[in-house]
PDB file of C-alpha atoms in Angstrom:
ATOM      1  CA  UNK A   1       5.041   1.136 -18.528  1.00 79.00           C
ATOM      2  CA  UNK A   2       5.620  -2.638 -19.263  1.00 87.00           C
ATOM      3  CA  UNK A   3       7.623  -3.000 -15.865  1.00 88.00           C
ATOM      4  CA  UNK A   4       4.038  -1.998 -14.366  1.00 92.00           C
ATOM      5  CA  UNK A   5       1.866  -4.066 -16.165  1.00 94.00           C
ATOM      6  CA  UNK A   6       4.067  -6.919 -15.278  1.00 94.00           C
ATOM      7  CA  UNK A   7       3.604  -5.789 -11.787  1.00 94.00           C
ATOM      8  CA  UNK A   8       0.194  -5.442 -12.013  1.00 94.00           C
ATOM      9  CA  UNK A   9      -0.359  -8.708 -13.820  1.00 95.00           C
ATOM     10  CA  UNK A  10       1.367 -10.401 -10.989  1.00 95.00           C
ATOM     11  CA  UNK A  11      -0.993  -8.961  -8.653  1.00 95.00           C
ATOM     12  CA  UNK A  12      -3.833  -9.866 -10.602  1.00 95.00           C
ATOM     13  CA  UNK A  13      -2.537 -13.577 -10.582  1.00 95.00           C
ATOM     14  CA  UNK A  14      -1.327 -13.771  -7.069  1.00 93.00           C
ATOM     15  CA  UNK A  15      -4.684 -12.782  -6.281  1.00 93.00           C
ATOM     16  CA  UNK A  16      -6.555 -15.157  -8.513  1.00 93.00           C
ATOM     17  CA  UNK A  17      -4.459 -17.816  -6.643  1.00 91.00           C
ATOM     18  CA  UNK A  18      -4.802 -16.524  -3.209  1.00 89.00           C
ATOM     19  CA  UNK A  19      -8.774 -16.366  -3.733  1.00 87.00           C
ATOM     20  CA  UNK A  20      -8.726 -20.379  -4.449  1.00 88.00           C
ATOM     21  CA  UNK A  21      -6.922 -20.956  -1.530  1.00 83.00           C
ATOM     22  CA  UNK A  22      -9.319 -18.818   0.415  1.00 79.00           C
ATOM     23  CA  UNK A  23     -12.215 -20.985  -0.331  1.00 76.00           C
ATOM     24  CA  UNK A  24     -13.340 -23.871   1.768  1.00 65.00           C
ATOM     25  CA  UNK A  25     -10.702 -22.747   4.607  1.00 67.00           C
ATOM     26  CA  UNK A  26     -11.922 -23.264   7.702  1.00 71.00           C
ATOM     27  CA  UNK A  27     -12.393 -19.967  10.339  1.00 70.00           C
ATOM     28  CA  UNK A  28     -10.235 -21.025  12.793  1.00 73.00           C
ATOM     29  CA  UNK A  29      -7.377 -21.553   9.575  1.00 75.00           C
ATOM     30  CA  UNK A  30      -8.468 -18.362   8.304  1.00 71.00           C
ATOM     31  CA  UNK A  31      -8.248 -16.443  11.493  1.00 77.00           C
ATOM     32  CA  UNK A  32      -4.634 -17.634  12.475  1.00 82.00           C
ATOM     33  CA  UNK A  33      -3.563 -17.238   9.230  1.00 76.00           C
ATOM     34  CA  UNK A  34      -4.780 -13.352   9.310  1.00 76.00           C
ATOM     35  CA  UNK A  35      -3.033 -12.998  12.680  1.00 83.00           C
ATOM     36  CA  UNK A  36       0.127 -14.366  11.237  1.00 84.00           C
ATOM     37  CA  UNK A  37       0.278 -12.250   8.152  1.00 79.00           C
ATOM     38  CA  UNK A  38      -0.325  -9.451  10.465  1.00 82.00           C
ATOM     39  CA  UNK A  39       2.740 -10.553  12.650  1.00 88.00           C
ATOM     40  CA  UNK A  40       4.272 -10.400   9.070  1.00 84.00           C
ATOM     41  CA  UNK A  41       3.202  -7.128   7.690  1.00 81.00           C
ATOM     42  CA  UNK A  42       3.883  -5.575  10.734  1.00 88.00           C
ATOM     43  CA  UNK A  43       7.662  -6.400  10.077  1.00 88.00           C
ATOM     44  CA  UNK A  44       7.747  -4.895   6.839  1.00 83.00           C
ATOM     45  CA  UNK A  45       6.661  -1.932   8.090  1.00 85.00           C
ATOM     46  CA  UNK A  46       8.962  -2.079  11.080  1.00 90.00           C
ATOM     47  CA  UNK A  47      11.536  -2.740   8.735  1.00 86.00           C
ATOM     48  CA  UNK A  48      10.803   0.342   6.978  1.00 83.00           C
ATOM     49  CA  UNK A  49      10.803   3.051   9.351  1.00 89.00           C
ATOM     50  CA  UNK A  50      13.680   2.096  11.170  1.00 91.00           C
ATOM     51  CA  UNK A  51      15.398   3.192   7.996  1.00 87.00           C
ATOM     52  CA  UNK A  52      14.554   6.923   8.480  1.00 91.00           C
ATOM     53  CA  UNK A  53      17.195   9.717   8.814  1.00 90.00           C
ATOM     54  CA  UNK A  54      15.101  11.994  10.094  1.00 92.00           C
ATOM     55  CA  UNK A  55      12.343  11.306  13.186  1.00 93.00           C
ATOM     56  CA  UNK A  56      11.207  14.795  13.607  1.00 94.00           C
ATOM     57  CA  UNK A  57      10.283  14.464   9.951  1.00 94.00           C
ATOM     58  CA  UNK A  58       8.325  11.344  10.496  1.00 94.00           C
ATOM     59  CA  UNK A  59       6.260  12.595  13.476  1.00 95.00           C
ATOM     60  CA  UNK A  60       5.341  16.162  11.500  1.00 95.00           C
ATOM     61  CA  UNK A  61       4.121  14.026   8.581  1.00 95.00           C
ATOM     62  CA  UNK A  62       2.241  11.594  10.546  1.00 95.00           C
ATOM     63  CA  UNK A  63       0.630  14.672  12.541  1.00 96.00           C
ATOM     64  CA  UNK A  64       0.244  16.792   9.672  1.00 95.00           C
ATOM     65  CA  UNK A  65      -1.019  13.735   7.160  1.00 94.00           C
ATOM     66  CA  UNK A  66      -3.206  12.131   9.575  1.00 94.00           C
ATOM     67  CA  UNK A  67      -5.090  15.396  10.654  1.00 95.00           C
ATOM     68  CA  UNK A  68      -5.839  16.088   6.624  1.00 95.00           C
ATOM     69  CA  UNK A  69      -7.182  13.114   6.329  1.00 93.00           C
ATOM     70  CA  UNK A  70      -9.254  12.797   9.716  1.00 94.00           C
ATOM     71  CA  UNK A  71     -10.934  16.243   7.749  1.00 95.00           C
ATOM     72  CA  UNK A  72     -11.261  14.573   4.641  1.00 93.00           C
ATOM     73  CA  UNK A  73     -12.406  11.270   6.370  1.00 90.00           C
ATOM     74  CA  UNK A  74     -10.720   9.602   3.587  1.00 87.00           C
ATOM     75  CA  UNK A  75     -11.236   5.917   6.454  1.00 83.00           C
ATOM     76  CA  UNK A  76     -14.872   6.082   5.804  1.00 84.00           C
ATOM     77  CA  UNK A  77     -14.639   6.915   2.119  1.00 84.00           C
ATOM     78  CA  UNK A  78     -12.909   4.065   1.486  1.00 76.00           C
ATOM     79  CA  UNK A  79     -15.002   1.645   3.627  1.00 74.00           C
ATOM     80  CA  UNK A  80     -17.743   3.141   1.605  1.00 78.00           C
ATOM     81  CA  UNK A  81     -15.622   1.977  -1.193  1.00 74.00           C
ATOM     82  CA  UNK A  82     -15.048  -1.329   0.032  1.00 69.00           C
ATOM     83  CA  UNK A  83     -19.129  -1.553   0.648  1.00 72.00           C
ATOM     84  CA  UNK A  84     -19.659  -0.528  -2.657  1.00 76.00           C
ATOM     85  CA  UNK A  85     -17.399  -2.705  -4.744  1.00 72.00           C
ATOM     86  CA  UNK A  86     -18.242  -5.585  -2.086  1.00 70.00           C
ATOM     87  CA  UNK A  87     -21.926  -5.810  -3.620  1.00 73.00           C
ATOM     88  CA  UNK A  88     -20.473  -6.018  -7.122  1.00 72.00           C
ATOM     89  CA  UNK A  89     -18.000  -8.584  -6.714  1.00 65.00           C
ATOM     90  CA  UNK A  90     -19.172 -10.777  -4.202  1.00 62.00           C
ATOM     91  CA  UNK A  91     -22.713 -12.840  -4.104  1.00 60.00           C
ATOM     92  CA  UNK A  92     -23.225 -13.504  -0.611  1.00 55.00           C
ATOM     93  CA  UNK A  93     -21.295 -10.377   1.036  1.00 53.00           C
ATOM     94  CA  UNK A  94     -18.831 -12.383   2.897  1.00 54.00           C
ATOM     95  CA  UNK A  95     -15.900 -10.109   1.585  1.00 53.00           C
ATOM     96  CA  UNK A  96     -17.605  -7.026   3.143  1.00 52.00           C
ATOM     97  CA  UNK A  97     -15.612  -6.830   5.912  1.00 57.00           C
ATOM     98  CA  UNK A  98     -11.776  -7.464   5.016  1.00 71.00           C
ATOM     99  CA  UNK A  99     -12.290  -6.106   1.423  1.00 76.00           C
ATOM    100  CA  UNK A 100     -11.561  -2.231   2.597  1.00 75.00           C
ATOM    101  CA  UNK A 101      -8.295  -4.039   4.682  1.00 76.00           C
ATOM    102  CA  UNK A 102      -7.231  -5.947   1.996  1.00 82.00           C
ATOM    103  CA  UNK A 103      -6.997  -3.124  -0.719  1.00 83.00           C
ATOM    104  CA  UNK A 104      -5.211  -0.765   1.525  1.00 79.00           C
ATOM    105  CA  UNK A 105      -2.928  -3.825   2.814  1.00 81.00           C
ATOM    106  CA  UNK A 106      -1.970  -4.647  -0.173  1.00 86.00           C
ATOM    107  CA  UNK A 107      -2.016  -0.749  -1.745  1.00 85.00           C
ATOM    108  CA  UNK A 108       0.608   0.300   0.774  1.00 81.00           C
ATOM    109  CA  UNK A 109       3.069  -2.569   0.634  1.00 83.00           C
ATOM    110  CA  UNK A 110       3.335  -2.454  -3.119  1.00 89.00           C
ATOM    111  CA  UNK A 111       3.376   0.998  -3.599  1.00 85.00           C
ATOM    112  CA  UNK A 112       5.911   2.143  -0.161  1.00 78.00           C
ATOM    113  CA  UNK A 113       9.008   1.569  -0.635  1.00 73.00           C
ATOM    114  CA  UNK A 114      12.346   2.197  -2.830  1.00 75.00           C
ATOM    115  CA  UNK A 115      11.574  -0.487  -5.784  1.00 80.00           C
ATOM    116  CA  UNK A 116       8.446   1.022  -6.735  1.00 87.00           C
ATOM    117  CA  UNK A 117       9.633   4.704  -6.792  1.00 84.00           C
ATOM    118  CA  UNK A 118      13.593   3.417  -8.188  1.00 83.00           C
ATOM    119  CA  UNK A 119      11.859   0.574 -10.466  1.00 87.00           C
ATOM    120  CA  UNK A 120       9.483   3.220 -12.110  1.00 89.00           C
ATOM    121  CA  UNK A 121      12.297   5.791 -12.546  1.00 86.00           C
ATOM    122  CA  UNK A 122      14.337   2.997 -14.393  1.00 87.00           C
ATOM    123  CA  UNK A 123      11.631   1.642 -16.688  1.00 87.00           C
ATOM    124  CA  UNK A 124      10.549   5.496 -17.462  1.00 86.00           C
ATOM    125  CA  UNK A 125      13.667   6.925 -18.557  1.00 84.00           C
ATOM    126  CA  UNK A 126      16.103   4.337 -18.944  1.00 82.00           C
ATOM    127  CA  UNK A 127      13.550   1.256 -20.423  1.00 85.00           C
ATOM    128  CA  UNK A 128      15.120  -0.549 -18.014  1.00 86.00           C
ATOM    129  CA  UNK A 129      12.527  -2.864 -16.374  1.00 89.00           C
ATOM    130  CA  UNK A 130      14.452  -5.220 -14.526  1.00 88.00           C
ATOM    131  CA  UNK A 131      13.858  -4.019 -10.849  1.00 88.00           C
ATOM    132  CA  UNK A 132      10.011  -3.759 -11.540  1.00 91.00           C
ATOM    133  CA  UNK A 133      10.361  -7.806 -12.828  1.00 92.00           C
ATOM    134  CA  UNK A 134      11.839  -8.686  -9.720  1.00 89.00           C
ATOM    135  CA  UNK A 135       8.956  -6.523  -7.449  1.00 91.00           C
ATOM    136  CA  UNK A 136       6.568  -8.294  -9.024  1.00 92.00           C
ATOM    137  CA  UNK A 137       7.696 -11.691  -8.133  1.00 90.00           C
ATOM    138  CA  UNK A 138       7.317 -10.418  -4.466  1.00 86.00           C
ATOM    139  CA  UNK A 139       4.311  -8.740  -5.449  1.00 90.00           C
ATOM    140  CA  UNK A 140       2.909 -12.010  -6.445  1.00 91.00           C
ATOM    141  CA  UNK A 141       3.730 -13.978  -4.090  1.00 88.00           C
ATOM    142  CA  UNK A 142       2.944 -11.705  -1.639  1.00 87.00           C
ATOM    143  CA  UNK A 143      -0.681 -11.426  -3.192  1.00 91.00           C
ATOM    144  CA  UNK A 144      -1.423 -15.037  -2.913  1.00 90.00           C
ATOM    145  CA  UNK A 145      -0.776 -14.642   1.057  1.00 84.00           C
ATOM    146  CA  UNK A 146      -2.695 -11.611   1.836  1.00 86.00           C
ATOM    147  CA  UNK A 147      -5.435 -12.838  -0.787  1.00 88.00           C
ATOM    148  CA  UNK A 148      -6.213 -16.312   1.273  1.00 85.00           C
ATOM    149  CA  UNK A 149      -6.483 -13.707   4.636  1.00 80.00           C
ATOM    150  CA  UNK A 150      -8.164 -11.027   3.389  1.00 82.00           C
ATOM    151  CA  UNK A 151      -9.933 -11.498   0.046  1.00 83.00           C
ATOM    152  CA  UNK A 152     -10.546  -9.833  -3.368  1.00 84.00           C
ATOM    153  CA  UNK A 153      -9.687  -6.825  -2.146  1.00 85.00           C
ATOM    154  CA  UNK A 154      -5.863  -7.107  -2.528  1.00 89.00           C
ATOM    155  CA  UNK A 155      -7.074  -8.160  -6.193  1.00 91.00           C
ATOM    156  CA  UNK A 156      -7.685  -4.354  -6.291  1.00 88.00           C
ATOM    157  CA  UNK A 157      -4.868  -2.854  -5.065  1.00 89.00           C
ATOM    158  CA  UNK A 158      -3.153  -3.409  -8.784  1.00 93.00           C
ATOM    159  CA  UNK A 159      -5.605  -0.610  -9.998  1.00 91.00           C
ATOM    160  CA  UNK A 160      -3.481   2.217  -7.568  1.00 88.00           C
ATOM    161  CA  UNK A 161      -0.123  -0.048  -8.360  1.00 92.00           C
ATOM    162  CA  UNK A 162      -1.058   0.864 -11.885  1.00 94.00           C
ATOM    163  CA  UNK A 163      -1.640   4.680 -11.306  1.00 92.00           C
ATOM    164  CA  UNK A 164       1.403   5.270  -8.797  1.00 90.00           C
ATOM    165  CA  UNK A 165       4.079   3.466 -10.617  1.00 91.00           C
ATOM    166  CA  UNK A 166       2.707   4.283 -14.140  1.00 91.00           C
ATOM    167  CA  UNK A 167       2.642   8.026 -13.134  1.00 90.00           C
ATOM    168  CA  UNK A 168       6.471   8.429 -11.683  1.00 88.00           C
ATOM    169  CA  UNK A 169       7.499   6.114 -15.277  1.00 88.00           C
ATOM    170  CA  UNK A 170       5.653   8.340 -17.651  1.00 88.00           C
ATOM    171  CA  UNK A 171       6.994  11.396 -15.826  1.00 85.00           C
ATOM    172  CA  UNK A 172      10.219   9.801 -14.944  1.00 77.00           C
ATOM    173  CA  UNK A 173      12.362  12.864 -16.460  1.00 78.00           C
ATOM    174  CA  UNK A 174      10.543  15.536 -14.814  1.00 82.00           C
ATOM    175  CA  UNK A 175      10.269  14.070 -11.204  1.00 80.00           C
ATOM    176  CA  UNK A 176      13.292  12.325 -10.615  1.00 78.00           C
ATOM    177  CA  UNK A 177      15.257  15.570  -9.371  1.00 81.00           C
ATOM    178  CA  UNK A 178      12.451  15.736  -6.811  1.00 79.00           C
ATOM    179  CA  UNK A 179      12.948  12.297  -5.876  1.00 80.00           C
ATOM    180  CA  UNK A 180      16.219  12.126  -4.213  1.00 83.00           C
ATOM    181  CA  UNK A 181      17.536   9.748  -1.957  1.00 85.00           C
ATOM    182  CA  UNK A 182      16.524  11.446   1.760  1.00 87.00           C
ATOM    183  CA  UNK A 183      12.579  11.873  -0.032  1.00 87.00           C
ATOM    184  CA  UNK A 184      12.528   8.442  -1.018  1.00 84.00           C
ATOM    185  CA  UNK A 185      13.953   7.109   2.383  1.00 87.00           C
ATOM    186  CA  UNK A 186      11.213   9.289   4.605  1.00 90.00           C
ATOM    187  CA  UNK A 187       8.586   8.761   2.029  1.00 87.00           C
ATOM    188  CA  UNK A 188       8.877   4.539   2.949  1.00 85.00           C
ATOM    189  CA  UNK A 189       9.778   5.413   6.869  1.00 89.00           C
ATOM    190  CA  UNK A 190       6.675   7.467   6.932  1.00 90.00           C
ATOM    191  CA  UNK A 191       5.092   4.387   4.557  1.00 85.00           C
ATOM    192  CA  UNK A 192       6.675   1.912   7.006  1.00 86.00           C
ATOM    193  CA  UNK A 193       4.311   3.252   9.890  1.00 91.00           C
ATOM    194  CA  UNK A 194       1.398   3.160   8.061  1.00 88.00           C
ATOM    195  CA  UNK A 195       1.862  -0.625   7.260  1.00 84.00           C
ATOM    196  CA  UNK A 196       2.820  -1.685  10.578  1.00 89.00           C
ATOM    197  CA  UNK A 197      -0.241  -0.049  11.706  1.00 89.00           C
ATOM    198  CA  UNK A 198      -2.309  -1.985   9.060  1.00 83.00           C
ATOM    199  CA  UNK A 199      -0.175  -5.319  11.211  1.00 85.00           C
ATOM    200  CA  UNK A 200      -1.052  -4.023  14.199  1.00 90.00           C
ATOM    201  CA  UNK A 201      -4.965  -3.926  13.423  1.00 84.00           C
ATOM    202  CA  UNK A 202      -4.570  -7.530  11.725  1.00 80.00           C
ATOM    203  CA  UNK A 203      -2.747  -9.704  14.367  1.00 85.00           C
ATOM    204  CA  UNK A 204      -4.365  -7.918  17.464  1.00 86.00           C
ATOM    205  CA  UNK A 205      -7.710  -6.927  15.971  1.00 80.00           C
ATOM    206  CA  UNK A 206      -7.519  -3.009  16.828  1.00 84.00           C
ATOM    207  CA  UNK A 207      -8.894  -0.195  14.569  1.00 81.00           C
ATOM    208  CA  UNK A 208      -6.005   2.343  13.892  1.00 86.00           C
ATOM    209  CA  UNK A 209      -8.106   4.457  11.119  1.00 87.00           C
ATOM    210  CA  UNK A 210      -5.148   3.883   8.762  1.00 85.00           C
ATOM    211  CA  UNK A 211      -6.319   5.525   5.445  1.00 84.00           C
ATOM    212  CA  UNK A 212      -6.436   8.353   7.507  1.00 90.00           C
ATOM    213  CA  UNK A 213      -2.994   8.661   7.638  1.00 90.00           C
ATOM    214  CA  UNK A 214      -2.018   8.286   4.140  1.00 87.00           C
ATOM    215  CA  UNK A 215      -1.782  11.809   3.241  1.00 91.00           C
ATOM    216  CA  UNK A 216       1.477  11.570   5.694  1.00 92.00           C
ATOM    217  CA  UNK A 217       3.079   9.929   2.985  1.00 88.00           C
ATOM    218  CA  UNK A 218       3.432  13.097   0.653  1.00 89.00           C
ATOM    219  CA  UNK A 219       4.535  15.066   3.094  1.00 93.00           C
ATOM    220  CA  UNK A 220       8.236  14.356   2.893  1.00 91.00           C
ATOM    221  CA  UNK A 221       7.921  15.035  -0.590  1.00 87.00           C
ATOM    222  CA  UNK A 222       6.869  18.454  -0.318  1.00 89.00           C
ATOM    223  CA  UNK A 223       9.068  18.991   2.453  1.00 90.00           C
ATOM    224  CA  UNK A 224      12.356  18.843   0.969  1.00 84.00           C
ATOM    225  CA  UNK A 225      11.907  21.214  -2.013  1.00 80.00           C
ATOM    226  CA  UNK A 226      10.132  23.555   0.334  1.00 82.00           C
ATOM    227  CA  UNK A 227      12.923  23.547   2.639  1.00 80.00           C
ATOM    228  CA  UNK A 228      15.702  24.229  -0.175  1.00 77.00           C
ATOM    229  CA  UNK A 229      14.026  27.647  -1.009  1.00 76.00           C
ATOM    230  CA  UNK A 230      15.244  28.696   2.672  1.00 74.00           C
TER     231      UNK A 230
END
C-alpha cells in the first residue's frame, strides 16, 4: 500500500498546486487552457486504444458497458455527486460545473492503464514500489494541469486511485493470474476510449455521457476467464 499512498499524496499535492494556479486566471486563459488539455487527454487515450489486440473485443465492451450503465444512469449519479460535494467544498459554486469532469478526468487517466494494474501487483506481492513512485510523478504533475482547467474535482479522484490500486495490492496474490497480459492490454484500449471521449467533450465542448461507459472497462476482465472455460 505505500506505493499508493505515494500516489495518492501526489495527487493530493498536484491538486493543491493546480487549484492556486486556477485562481485569478482569466476566462479566456482558462478556456484555452481547457481546450488544450483536452487536445492532450485526447492523445492519451488515443494512445491507448491503438494498443488493442483485439477490436471486436473493444466494440462488445463498449456496447455491452455503456448499455449497463445508460440503465444504471451511473452519468447523472455522478453529476449528482459532483452537485453534492460542489456545495461542500466550494463557497460561491463556481466549481459546479467542471467538478463532475474533473473527477472522472482525472479518475480514468490514473487508474487506465498498465502502471496502475503492474505497479499495484509489484508493491502487493513483491514490496516493490518503484513503478507506483514513478506514476505518481506523472500523476502529479499531471494533477497540477487538469487542476488549473477543471478544479477540485481532480483533487478527488485520489479517493478511487486509493480504492483501485489499494484493492489489486492487497489482493495482489489472488488476482494476478486473472490479470494477464491480453486483460490488461484491452482493459486500457477499452480505458483509452473512454478518455479520449472525456478529450473530445473538453476541447470541442460536446457531451459524450462518459461515466456511462465505464462499466466497459470490466468487461475484458470477465471476458477472458469466461472464454477459457470453452
Amino acid at each position: 500500500m505505500i506505493g499508493t499512498l505515494i500516489n495518492c499524496l501526489a495527487i493530493v499535492l498536484g491538486s493543491a498546486i493546480g487549484l492556486l494556479l486556477r485562481r485569478g486566471m482569466k476566462e479566456s486563459i482558462s478556456r484555452t487552457v481547457m481546450q488544450g488539455v483536452g487536445l492532450s487527454v485526447m492523445l492519451i487515450g488515443i494512445s491507448g486504444a491503438i494498443q488493442t489486440a483485439n477490436t471486436l473485443l473493444v466494440i462488445l465492451s463498449m456496447v455491452i458497458g455503456g448499455g449497463l450503465g445508460a440503465w444504471l444512469n451511473i452519468d447523472a449519479r455522478m453529476n449528482r455527486l459532483g452537485e453534492w460535494a460542489q456545495r461542500r467544498l466550494t463557497r460561491d459554486g463556481s466549481e459546479g460545473n467542471t467538478f463532475a469532469q474533473g473527477f472522472v478526468t482525472a479518475s480514468l487517466v490514473y487508474c487506465v492503464g498498465a502502471m496502475a494494474v503492474v505497479g499495484a501487483l509489484d508493491s502487493g506481492i513483491r514490496g516493490d514500489h518503484t513503478t507506483l513512485i514513478a506514476k505518481a510523478a506523472l500523476d502529479g504533475i499531471t494533477a497540477i494541469i487538469f487542476t488549473s482547467s477543471l478544479g477540485i474535482g481532480v483533487m478527488l479522484s485520489a479517493v478511487p486511485v486509493l480504492v483501485y490500486q489499494g484493492a489489486i495490492a492487497l489482493l495482489g496474490n489472488a488476482i494476478a493470474p486473472l490479470l494477464s497480459d491480453a486483460v490488461i492490454t484491452e482493459m486500457s484500449a477499452v480505458g483509452g476510449l473512454l478518455i479520449m471521449a472525456i478529450g473530445i467533450n473538453m476541447a470541442l465542448d460536446k457531451d459524450i455521457k462518459v461515466a456511462n461507459l465505464l462499466p466497459a472497462i470490466l468487461i475484458p476482465f470477465l471476458y477472458y476467464p469466461i472464454a477459457q472455460l470453452f
